[in-house]
Amino acid sequence: PSRFVIKAGIITASIGAALQCLAGAPQLLAAIAVDDAIPYLRFVKPYDFHDDIVTQKNANPSAAIFVTYIIASAASLVGNLDHITPLLTNCFLLMYGGINLCAFLLGWINAPGFRPSFRFYNKHVSLLGAI
């Protein structure tokens, strides 16, 4: 393929990923607030102004959208993204380590609902990935 097609594909994929995060992050933040998983996020709960029901599915999480906007703007306004890169890298490494630890523990206790479809799954490899 030509260089133009490659660059257009990279730009399109980047814009698509950004839009996906823009749409998904406030919903995830609102779901965490509704479940009371983090008590400090109670102000982010979406309210339906007609019924005052917190778990209403069609309620707009406007507070979560605003908080997501503030976080994204603060990260962008730092000026140099090299300051943010170690934090993001550590977050992803913690996430992957946690997933591997969960896979190891579920394999270790022989949980009946845990049926990995990967043919070469080994719980010790998951433990190695968690370490």
mmCIF file of C-alpha atoms in Angstrom:
data_model
loop_
_atom_site.group_PDB
_atom_site.id
_atom_site.type_symbol
_atom_site.label_atom_id
_atom_site.label_comp_id
_atom_site.label_asym_id
_atom_site.label_seq_id
_atom_site.Cartn_x
_atom_site.Cartn_y
_atom_site.Cartn_z
ATOM 1 C CA PRO A 1 0.000 0.000 0.000
ATOM 2 C CA SER A 2 1.002 3.581 -0.472
ATOM 3 C CA ARG A 3 2.181 5.831 2.347
ATOM 4 C CA PHE A 4 -0.994 7.878 2.078
ATOM 5 C CA VAL A 5 -3.192 4.829 2.713
ATOM 6 C CA ILE A 6 -1.076 3.814 5.714
ATOM 7 C CA LYS A 7 -1.199 7.297 7.236
ATOM 8 C CA ALA A 8 -4.947 7.582 6.588
ATOM 9 C CA GLY A 9 -5.467 4.193 8.283
ATOM 10 C CA ILE A 10 -3.437 5.207 11.325
ATOM 11 C CA ILE A 11 -5.327 8.488 11.663
ATOM 12 C CA THR A 12 -8.696 6.795 11.213
ATOM 13 C CA ALA A 13 -7.878 4.103 13.772
ATOM 14 C CA SER A 14 -6.670 6.721 16.255
ATOM 15 C CA ILE A 15 -9.806 8.818 15.873
ATOM 16 C CA GLY A 16 -11.982 5.712 16.237
ATOM 17 C CA ALA A 17 -10.188 4.680 19.441
ATOM 18 C CA ALA A 18 -10.497 8.211 20.835
ATOM 19 C CA LEU A 19 -14.234 8.313 20.116
ATOM 20 C CA GLN A 20 -14.696 4.908 21.701
ATOM 21 C CA CYS A 21 -12.941 6.068 24.872
ATOM 22 C CA LEU A 22 -14.904 9.301 24.841
ATOM 23 C CA ALA A 23 -18.176 7.383 24.755
ATOM 24 C CA GLY A 24 -17.214 4.534 27.092
ATOM 25 C CA ALA A 25 -15.293 6.231 29.897
ATOM 26 C CA PRO A 26 -18.206 8.277 31.327
ATOM 27 C CA GLN A 27 -20.484 5.235 31.219
ATOM 28 C CA LEU A 28 -17.892 3.159 33.087
ATOM 29 C CA LEU A 29 -17.337 5.915 35.644
ATOM 30 C CA ALA A 30 -21.090 6.223 36.192
ATOM 31 C CA ALA A 31 -21.448 2.434 36.566
ATOM 32 C CA ILE A 32 -18.708 2.380 39.209
ATOM 33 C CA ALA A 33 -20.504 5.197 41.040
ATOM 34 C CA VAL A 34 -23.890 3.445 40.870
ATOM 35 C CA ASP A 35 -22.381 0.263 42.333
ATOM 36 C CA ASP A 36 -20.775 2.307 45.166
ATOM 37 C CA ALA A 37 -17.462 0.598 44.464
ATOM 38 C CA ILE A 38 -15.625 3.854 45.217
ATOM 39 C CA PRO A 39 -17.528 5.948 47.774
ATOM 40 C CA TYR A 40 -15.853 9.205 46.712
ATOM 41 C CA LEU A 41 -17.573 8.997 43.321
ATOM 42 C CA ARG A 42 -21.119 9.332 44.631
ATOM 43 C CA PHE A 43 -21.466 12.757 43.026
ATOM 44 C CA VAL A 44 -21.007 11.144 39.593
ATOM 45 C CA LYS A 45 -24.136 8.966 39.832
ATOM 46 C CA PRO A 46 -26.568 9.630 36.987
ATOM 47 C CA TYR A 47 -29.970 10.771 38.148
ATOM 48 C CA ASP A 48 -33.198 10.612 36.231
ATOM 49 C CA PHE A 49 -34.843 13.907 37.079
ATOM 50 C CA HIS A 50 -38.345 12.476 36.662
ATOM 51 C CA ASP A 51 -38.112 9.612 39.144
ATOM 52 C CA ASP A 52 -34.849 10.297 41.038
ATOM 53 C CA ILE A 53 -33.874 6.683 40.398
ATOM 54 C CA VAL A 54 -30.129 6.226 40.320
ATOM 55 C CA THR A 55 -30.058 2.999 38.310
ATOM 56 C CA GLN A 56 -32.298 4.260 35.498
ATOM 57 C CA LYS A 57 -30.764 3.031 32.222
ATOM 58 C CA ASN A 58 -31.739 6.037 30.155
ATOM 59 C CA ALA A 59 -30.313 8.577 32.627
ATOM 60 C CA ASN A 60 -27.576 10.740 31.153
ATOM 61 C CA PRO A 61 -24.337 10.621 33.193
ATOM 62 C CA SER A 62 -23.610 14.345 32.747
ATOM 63 C CA ALA A 63 -21.484 14.573 35.904
ATOM 64 C CA ALA A 64 -19.385 11.623 34.731
ATOM 65 C CA ILE A 65 -18.962 13.258 31.325
ATOM 66 C CA PHE A 66 -17.764 16.451 33.010
ATOM 67 C CA VAL A 67 -15.292 14.577 35.262
ATOM 68 C CA THR A 68 -13.973 12.640 32.260
ATOM 69 C CA TYR A 69 -13.559 15.917 30.370
ATOM 70 C CA ILE A 70 -11.607 17.459 33.265
ATOM 71 C CA ILE A 71 -9.288 14.424 33.526
ATOM 72 C CA ALA A 72 -8.648 14.325 29.777
ATOM 73 C CA SER A 73 -8.115 18.085 29.596
ATOM 74 C CA ALA A 74 -5.703 18.087 32.516
ATOM 75 C CA ALA A 75 -3.690 15.309 30.911
ATOM 76 C CA SER A 76 -3.614 17.144 27.588
ATOM 77 C CA LEU A 77 -2.782 20.554 29.046
ATOM 78 C CA VAL A 78 0.354 19.293 30.788
ATOM 79 C CA GLY A 79 2.073 20.154 27.530
ATOM 80 C CA ASN A 80 4.490 17.257 27.391
ATOM 81 C CA LEU A 81 2.931 13.825 27.176
ATOM 82 C CA ASP A 82 6.223 12.263 28.279
ATOM 83 C CA HIS A 83 5.251 13.144 31.854
ATOM 84 C CA ILE A 84 2.048 11.092 31.597
ATOM 85 C CA THR A 85 3.517 8.070 29.810
ATOM 86 C CA PRO A 86 5.005 6.340 32.918
ATOM 87 C CA LEU A 87 1.678 6.635 34.743
ATOM 88 C CA LEU A 88 -0.256 5.136 31.836
ATOM 89 C CA THR A 89 2.315 2.383 31.409
ATOM 90 C CA ASN A 90 2.059 1.452 35.086
ATOM 91 C CA CYS A 91 -1.738 1.410 34.906
ATOM 92 C CA PHE A 92 -1.680 -0.979 31.949
ATOM 93 C CA LEU A 93 0.936 -3.202 33.601
ATOM 94 C CA LEU A 94 -1.151 -3.380 36.777
ATOM 95 C CA MET A 95 -4.230 -4.249 34.743
ATOM 96 C CA TYR A 96 -2.490 -7.055 32.847
ATOM 97 C CA GLY A 97 -0.901 -8.340 36.052
ATOM 98 C CA GLY A 98 -4.295 -8.368 37.759
ATOM 99 C CA ILE A 99 -5.887 -10.249 34.870
ATOM 100 C CA ASN A 100 -3.102 -12.841 34.949
ATOM 101 C CA LEU A 101 -3.406 -13.176 38.726
ATOM 102 C CA CYS A 102 -7.162 -13.714 38.422
ATOM 103 C CA ALA A 103 -6.632 -16.326 35.707
ATOM 104 C CA PHE A 104 -4.104 -18.124 37.909
ATOM 105 C CA LEU A 105 -6.340 -18.066 40.989
ATOM 106 C CA LEU A 106 -9.387 -19.263 39.053
ATOM 107 C CA GLY A 107 -7.323 -22.079 37.547
ATOM 108 C CA TRP A 108 -5.811 -22.938 40.932
ATOM 109 C CA ILE A 109 -9.144 -23.286 42.730
ATOM 110 C CA ASN A 110 -10.727 -25.070 39.745
ATOM 111 C CA ALA A 111 -13.647 -22.670 39.563
ATOM 112 C CA PRO A 112 -16.513 -24.315 37.676
ATOM 113 C CA GLY A 113 -17.334 -21.166 35.698
ATOM 114 C CA PHE A 114 -13.749 -20.680 34.520
ATOM 115 C CA ARG A 115 -13.250 -22.532 31.253
ATOM 116 C CA PRO A 116 -10.422 -20.956 29.259
ATOM 117 C CA SER A 117 -10.837 -21.595 25.562
ATOM 118 C CA PHE A 118 -7.122 -21.238 24.800
ATOM 119 C CA ARG A 119 -5.914 -24.725 24.018
ATOM 120 C CA PHE A 120 -2.490 -24.308 25.611
ATOM 121 C CA TYR A 121 -3.672 -22.585 28.816
ATOM 122 C CA ASN A 122 -1.541 -23.307 31.851
ATOM 123 C CA LYS A 123 -2.133 -21.720 35.228
ATOM 124 C CA HIS A 124 1.604 -21.478 35.889
ATOM 125 C CA VAL A 125 2.056 -19.273 32.840
ATOM 126 C CA SER A 126 -0.637 -16.984 34.262
ATOM 127 C CA LEU A 127 1.253 -16.861 37.539
ATOM 128 C CA LEU A 128 4.452 -16.002 35.690
ATOM 129 C CA GLY A 129 2.602 -13.230 33.855
ATOM 130 C CA ALA A 130 1.323 -11.853 37.170
ATOM 131 C CA ILE A 131 4.813 -11.742 38.651
#
